[in-house]
Amino acid sequence: MVTDSIATPRRGLLVGNYCHDVLHRDGRISAETLGGAASFISVILDALSLPFHTVSKVGPDFAYAAATSSHPPLTMPTSRTTLFHAHFGSGNPDRLLNRVISCDPIRPDDLPVQTRFAFGLAVGVGGEILPETLEKMLEICDTVFVDIQGLIRRFGPSDGRVSHVTLNESGFLHLLPRVAFLKASADEASFIDVEEARRWCCVVVTHGKDGCEVFSENGAFRAAPCKAYQVDPTGAGDCFLGGFAAGIVRGLSVPDAALLGNFFGSLAVAQVGPLKLDSNMVQMIKDEMQKREVQDIPCLESTNGCPGIWKAHEQDQFHASLVAVKNIITGSTNLS
């Protein structure tokens, strides 16, 4: 059991296992890197100065202790680190994903006790988040962001091939009314009844190079993408969610937070492994975010009761600002 009785103002809780990722291209290993949604999201939360506590499990074989020293995982002596093999082929643009090894799941008593968190992110990738664990997060976090992949993924018994079940079959559906934001890729969204889900929470569907859509009980909108040259799509959705959640927590409107998520997602696809962020770019992004704040952060506990959080004010201007920042850092002129 983890004990953490020190309350930090506006502190977050990030829950999801770190992984070993092996990338195969045309049948050959092209890269081995740190993986897991928590590894991608932690970089963004740190860069944007959001304090948080991480709960992640690995085995004694974990190869990236130095890279995660700021947010160390729990080492399970009788388990091995979750391992994914991602297969890409020049003739097939779709990624084939296999979970080869699975570390222990994260259980409710692994979460900090005697602490309340301003926000939580449930970001499992290998089936490590259990319904009872998410329920505990909902009890101790004011606002919870959930990545649907952690709820609906299933794994082949022989090869660990990743597939999906519907949200109705997942065992998590009853918790949806207590979730604030549910994120899904376009492919994963087909396993959700979005029209039903949007009655209970805000549903964010990412469309890669085409940006994202946001659905709530009162309406829907599309947020424009930030273009990028794709090297590896792994972690793009995680970085989107990290940017989106950071935007909400820092007081941006939902439309602006969606643009910020698209921005960080576009950075992710241009790299292999967790993001490497330019410090000058981060400072410029912080400055732009400060200009766009529309709510006091303590209002976050009840997003439906904060009309400002849904207000889309001059969204084109914020998109242009993000593109300009990216162009300044990369020296590019064609990423609008």
Coordinates of C-alpha atoms in Angstrom, one line a residue:
M1 CA 0.0 0.0 0.0
V2 CA 1.2 3.5 -0.8
T3 CA 0.9 6.2 1.9
D4 CA 1.1 9.8 0.9
S5 CA -0.5 12.2 3.5
I6 CA 1.0 15.5 2.2
A7 CA -1.7 17.5 0.4
T8 CA -0.4 19.7 -2.4
P9 CA -2.7 22.4 -3.8
R10 CA -4.2 21.5 -7.2
R11 CA -2.2 18.3 -7.2
G12 CA -3.0 15.6 -9.7
L13 CA -3.0 11.8 -9.7
L14 CA -1.6 9.9 -12.7
V15 CA -2.4 6.2 -12.8
G16 CA -1.1 3.8 -15.4
N17 CA 1.8 1.4 -15.8
Y18 CA 5.1 2.2 -17.5
C19 CA 6.0 -0.2 -20.3
H20 CA 8.8 -1.4 -22.5
D21 CA 7.9 -0.6 -26.2
V22 CA 9.5 -2.4 -29.1
L23 CA 8.8 -1.0 -32.5
H24 CA 9.0 -3.3 -35.6
R25 CA 9.1 -1.9 -39.1
D26 CA 8.8 -4.3 -42.0
G27 CA 9.7 -7.2 -39.8
R28 CA 12.8 -5.7 -38.2
I29 CA 13.2 -4.0 -34.8
S30 CA 13.5 -0.2 -35.4
A31 CA 13.4 1.1 -31.8
E32 CA 13.1 0.1 -28.2
T33 CA 11.8 2.8 -25.9
L34 CA 10.0 3.7 -22.7
G35 CA 6.3 3.4 -23.2
G36 CA 3.0 3.6 -21.3
A37 CA 0.7 6.5 -21.3
A38 CA 2.0 7.7 -18.0
S39 CA 5.5 8.2 -19.4
F40 CA 4.2 10.5 -22.2
I41 CA 1.7 12.4 -20.1
S42 CA 4.1 13.0 -17.2
V43 CA 6.5 15.0 -19.5
I44 CA 3.7 17.4 -20.4
L45 CA 2.4 17.9 -16.9
D46 CA 5.9 18.5 -15.7
A47 CA 6.6 21.0 -18.5
L48 CA 3.4 22.9 -17.7
S49 CA 4.3 23.0 -14.0
L50 CA 1.4 20.9 -12.8
P51 CA 2.3 18.9 -9.6
F52 CA 1.1 15.3 -9.6
H53 CA 1.7 11.9 -8.0
T54 CA 2.2 8.8 -10.3
V55 CA 1.1 5.3 -9.5
S56 CA 2.7 2.9 -12.0
K57 CA 3.9 -0.7 -11.7
V58 CA 7.0 -2.4 -13.3
G59 CA 9.1 -5.4 -12.7
P60 CA 12.7 -5.7 -11.6
D61 CA 13.6 -5.9 -15.3
F62 CA 12.5 -2.2 -15.8
A63 CA 15.0 -0.6 -18.1
Y64 CA 14.2 3.1 -17.7
A65 CA 14.6 3.8 -13.9
A66 CA 16.8 6.9 -14.7
A67 CA 14.2 8.3 -17.1
T68 CA 11.4 8.0 -14.6
S69 CA 13.3 9.0 -11.5
S70 CA 11.1 12.1 -10.9
H71 CA 8.0 9.9 -10.9
P72 CA 9.3 6.4 -9.8
P73 CA 7.1 3.4 -10.3
L74 CA 6.4 0.6 -7.8
T75 CA 8.6 -2.4 -8.5
M76 CA 6.8 -5.7 -8.2
P77 CA 9.4 -8.3 -7.3
T78 CA 7.4 -11.3 -8.7
S79 CA 6.3 -9.6 -11.9
R80 CA 7.9 -8.3 -15.1
T81 CA 7.4 -5.0 -16.8
T82 CA 4.6 -4.8 -19.3
L83 CA 6.0 -5.2 -22.8
F84 CA 4.3 -4.2 -26.1
H85 CA 5.5 -5.0 -29.6
A86 CA 4.1 -2.6 -32.2
H87 CA 4.4 -3.7 -35.9
F88 CA 4.4 -1.3 -38.8
G89 CA 4.7 -2.2 -42.5
S90 CA 5.3 0.0 -45.5
G91 CA 2.4 -1.7 -47.3
N92 CA 0.0 -1.3 -44.3
P93 CA -0.3 2.0 -42.5
D94 CA -2.2 0.6 -39.6
R95 CA -0.2 -0.4 -36.4
L96 CA -0.6 -4.0 -35.2
L97 CA -0.1 -4.1 -31.4
N98 CA 0.7 -7.1 -29.1
R99 CA 1.0 -7.1 -25.4
V100 CA 3.7 -9.7 -24.9
I101 CA 4.1 -9.4 -21.1
S102 CA 1.7 -8.0 -18.5
C103 CA 2.7 -6.5 -15.2
D104 CA 0.5 -6.6 -12.1
P105 CA -2.7 -4.5 -12.2
I106 CA -3.0 -1.4 -10.2
R107 CA -5.4 -2.0 -7.3
P108 CA -7.3 0.5 -5.1
D109 CA -5.0 0.0 -2.2
D110 CA -2.0 1.0 -4.4
L111 CA -3.4 4.6 -4.6
P112 CA -2.3 7.2 -2.0
V113 CA -4.4 7.4 1.2
Q114 CA -5.4 10.4 3.3
T115 CA -4.9 12.7 0.2
R116 CA -7.4 14.4 -2.0
F117 CA -6.5 15.3 -5.6
A118 CA -7.7 18.2 -7.7
F119 CA -7.6 16.0 -10.8
G120 CA -6.9 12.4 -11.9
L121 CA -5.9 10.7 -15.1
A122 CA -6.8 7.0 -15.6
V123 CA -4.5 6.0 -18.4
G124 CA -4.0 2.3 -18.5
V125 CA -2.7 0.7 -21.6
G126 CA -2.3 -3.0 -20.7
G127 CA -5.5 -3.8 -18.8
E128 CA -3.9 -2.6 -15.5
I129 CA -6.7 -0.4 -14.3
L130 CA -9.6 -2.3 -12.7
P131 CA -13.1 -1.0 -12.3
E132 CA -12.6 -0.8 -8.5
T133 CA -9.4 1.2 -9.1
L134 CA -11.2 3.7 -11.3
E135 CA -14.0 3.9 -8.7
K136 CA -11.4 4.7 -6.0
M137 CA -10.0 7.5 -8.2
L138 CA -13.4 8.9 -8.6
E139 CA -13.7 9.1 -4.9
I140 CA -10.4 10.9 -4.2
C141 CA -10.1 13.1 -7.3
D142 CA -12.3 16.2 -7.9
T143 CA -12.2 15.8 -11.7
V144 CA -11.2 12.6 -13.5
F145 CA -10.0 12.3 -17.1
V146 CA -10.2 8.7 -18.6
D147 CA -8.6 7.2 -21.7
I148 CA -11.0 4.7 -23.0
Q149 CA -8.2 2.4 -24.2
G150 CA -7.5 1.4 -20.5
L151 CA -11.1 0.2 -20.2
I152 CA -12.0 -1.6 -23.4
R153 CA -8.7 -3.2 -24.6
R154 CA -8.6 -7.0 -24.5
F155 CA -5.6 -9.2 -25.3
G156 CA -5.3 -12.5 -27.3
P157 CA -4.5 -15.5 -25.1
S158 CA -1.7 -16.8 -27.4
D159 CA -0.1 -13.7 -28.9
G160 CA -1.5 -10.8 -26.8
R161 CA -2.9 -9.2 -29.9
V162 CA -4.9 -6.1 -28.9
S163 CA -8.6 -6.0 -29.6
H164 CA -11.5 -4.2 -28.0
V165 CA -14.9 -4.8 -26.4
T166 CA -17.7 -2.3 -26.2
L167 CA -17.9 0.0 -23.2
N168 CA -21.1 -1.8 -22.3
E169 CA -19.2 -5.1 -22.0
S170 CA -16.2 -3.6 -20.2
G171 CA -17.4 -3.5 -16.6
F172 CA -16.8 0.2 -16.4
L173 CA -20.1 1.6 -17.8
H174 CA -21.7 2.2 -14.5
L175 CA -18.9 4.6 -13.6
L176 CA -19.4 6.9 -16.6
P177 CA -21.7 9.4 -14.9
R178 CA -18.9 10.2 -12.4
V179 CA -16.2 10.7 -15.1
A180 CA -15.6 14.3 -16.3
F181 CA -13.8 13.7 -19.6
L182 CA -13.6 10.5 -21.6
K183 CA -11.0 10.4 -24.5
A184 CA -11.1 7.9 -27.4
S185 CA -9.4 7.6 -30.7
A186 CA -11.7 7.5 -33.8
D187 CA -11.3 3.7 -34.0
E188 CA -12.0 3.3 -30.3
A189 CA -15.1 5.5 -30.5
S190 CA -16.9 2.8 -32.5
F191 CA -17.0 0.8 -29.3
I192 CA -18.8 3.5 -27.5
D193 CA -22.3 4.8 -27.9
V194 CA -21.1 8.4 -28.1
E195 CA -24.7 9.8 -28.1
E196 CA -25.4 8.0 -24.8
A197 CA -22.0 8.7 -23.3
R198 CA -22.2 12.5 -23.9
R199 CA -25.3 12.6 -21.7
W200 CA -23.1 11.7 -18.8
C201 CA -19.7 13.2 -19.5
C202 CA -17.7 15.2 -22.1
V203 CA -16.4 12.8 -24.8
V204 CA -13.3 13.7 -26.8
V205 CA -12.7 11.8 -30.0
T206 CA -9.3 12.2 -31.6
H207 CA -8.9 12.0 -35.4
G208 CA -5.1 12.2 -35.8
K209 CA -4.1 14.6 -38.5
D210 CA -7.7 15.8 -38.7
G211 CA -7.8 17.2 -35.1
C212 CA -10.5 16.1 -32.7
E213 CA -14.2 16.4 -31.9
V214 CA -15.7 17.2 -28.5
F215 CA -19.2 16.1 -27.5
S216 CA -21.2 17.2 -24.5
E217 CA -24.8 17.1 -23.5
N218 CA -25.3 20.6 -24.9
G219 CA -23.4 20.4 -28.2
A220 CA -20.4 19.4 -30.2
F221 CA -17.5 21.1 -32.0
R222 CA -14.4 20.2 -33.9
A223 CA -10.9 21.5 -33.0
A224 CA -8.4 22.1 -35.8
P225 CA -5.2 20.1 -36.0
C226 CA -1.6 21.1 -35.9
K227 CA 0.1 19.5 -38.8
A228 CA 3.2 17.3 -38.4
Y229 CA 5.4 14.9 -40.2
Q230 CA 4.6 11.5 -38.7
V231 CA 7.6 9.3 -37.6
D232 CA 5.8 7.2 -35.0
P233 CA 2.1 7.5 -33.9
T234 CA 2.8 5.8 -30.5
G235 CA 1.9 8.1 -27.7
A236 CA 0.1 10.7 -29.8
G237 CA -3.2 10.1 -28.1
D238 CA -1.5 10.1 -24.7
C239 CA 0.1 13.4 -25.4
F240 CA -3.2 14.8 -26.6
L241 CA -4.8 13.8 -23.4
G242 CA -1.9 15.3 -21.3
G243 CA -2.2 18.6 -23.1
F244 CA -6.0 18.6 -23.0
A245 CA -6.1 17.9 -19.3
A246 CA -3.4 20.4 -18.5
G247 CA -5.3 23.0 -20.4
I248 CA -8.5 22.3 -18.4
V249 CA -6.7 22.3 -15.1
R250 CA -4.9 25.5 -15.9
G251 CA -8.2 27.3 -16.7
L252 CA -8.6 27.1 -20.4
S253 CA -12.0 26.7 -22.1
V254 CA -12.7 23.2 -23.4
P255 CA -12.3 24.3 -27.0
D256 CA -8.9 25.9 -26.2
A257 CA -7.8 22.8 -24.3
A258 CA -8.7 20.7 -27.3
L259 CA -6.4 22.8 -29.4
L260 CA -3.7 22.4 -26.9
G261 CA -4.2 18.7 -26.9
N262 CA -3.9 18.6 -30.7
F263 CA -0.7 20.7 -30.4
F264 CA 1.0 18.2 -28.1
G265 CA -0.3 15.2 -30.1
S266 CA 1.4 16.7 -33.2
L267 CA 4.7 16.9 -31.4
A268 CA 4.4 13.3 -30.3
V269 CA 4.0 11.8 -33.8
A270 CA 7.2 13.5 -34.9
Q271 CA 9.3 11.7 -32.3
V272 CA 10.0 8.1 -31.1
G273 CA 9.3 7.6 -27.4
P274 CA 8.3 10.1 -24.7
L275 CA 8.4 13.8 -25.8
K276 CA 11.5 15.9 -25.7
L277 CA 10.3 19.5 -25.3
D278 CA 12.2 22.6 -26.1
S279 CA 12.2 24.9 -23.0
N280 CA 11.7 28.1 -25.1
M281 CA 8.6 26.5 -26.7
V282 CA 7.2 25.5 -23.3
Q283 CA 7.6 29.0 -22.0
M284 CA 5.9 30.5 -25.1
I285 CA 3.0 28.0 -24.6
K286 CA 2.7 28.9 -21.0
D287 CA 2.5 32.6 -21.9
E288 CA -0.2 31.9 -24.5
M289 CA -2.2 29.8 -22.0
Q290 CA -2.1 32.6 -19.5
K291 CA -3.6 34.9 -22.0
R292 CA -6.5 32.5 -22.6
E293 CA -7.5 31.6 -19.0
V294 CA -11.3 31.9 -18.7
Q295 CA -12.0 30.5 -15.2
D296 CA -10.5 30.3 -11.7
I297 CA -9.0 26.9 -11.3
P298 CA -10.9 26.1 -8.1
C299 CA -14.1 26.1 -10.2
L300 CA -12.9 22.9 -11.8
E301 CA -14.8 20.7 -9.4
S302 CA -18.0 21.2 -11.2
T303 CA -17.3 21.8 -14.9
N304 CA -21.1 21.9 -15.7
G305 CA -21.5 24.7 -13.3
C306 CA -18.7 26.9 -14.9
P307 CA -20.1 28.3 -18.1
G308 CA -16.7 29.9 -18.9
I309 CA -15.1 26.5 -19.4
W310 CA -17.2 25.8 -22.5
K311 CA -16.9 29.3 -24.0
A312 CA -15.1 29.3 -27.3
H313 CA -13.6 32.7 -27.6
E314 CA -11.6 33.5 -30.7
Q315 CA -10.5 29.9 -31.1
D316 CA -8.8 30.7 -34.5
Q317 CA -6.6 33.1 -32.7
F318 CA -5.3 30.5 -30.2
H319 CA -4.8 28.0 -33.0
A320 CA -2.8 30.6 -34.9
S321 CA -0.7 31.3 -31.8
L322 CA 0.1 27.6 -31.3
V323 CA 1.1 27.2 -34.9
A324 CA 3.3 30.3 -34.7
V325 CA 5.1 28.9 -31.6
K326 CA 5.7 25.6 -33.4
N327 CA 7.0 27.4 -36.5
I328 CA 9.3 29.6 -34.5
I329 CA 10.9 26.6 -32.7
T330 CA 11.1 24.3 -35.8
G331 CA 11.9 27.0 -38.3
S332 CA 9.0 25.7 -40.4
T333 CA 6.5 27.7 -42.3
N334 CA 4.1 25.0 -43.5
L335 CA 2.6 23.5 -40.3
S336 CA -0.6 25.5 -40.1

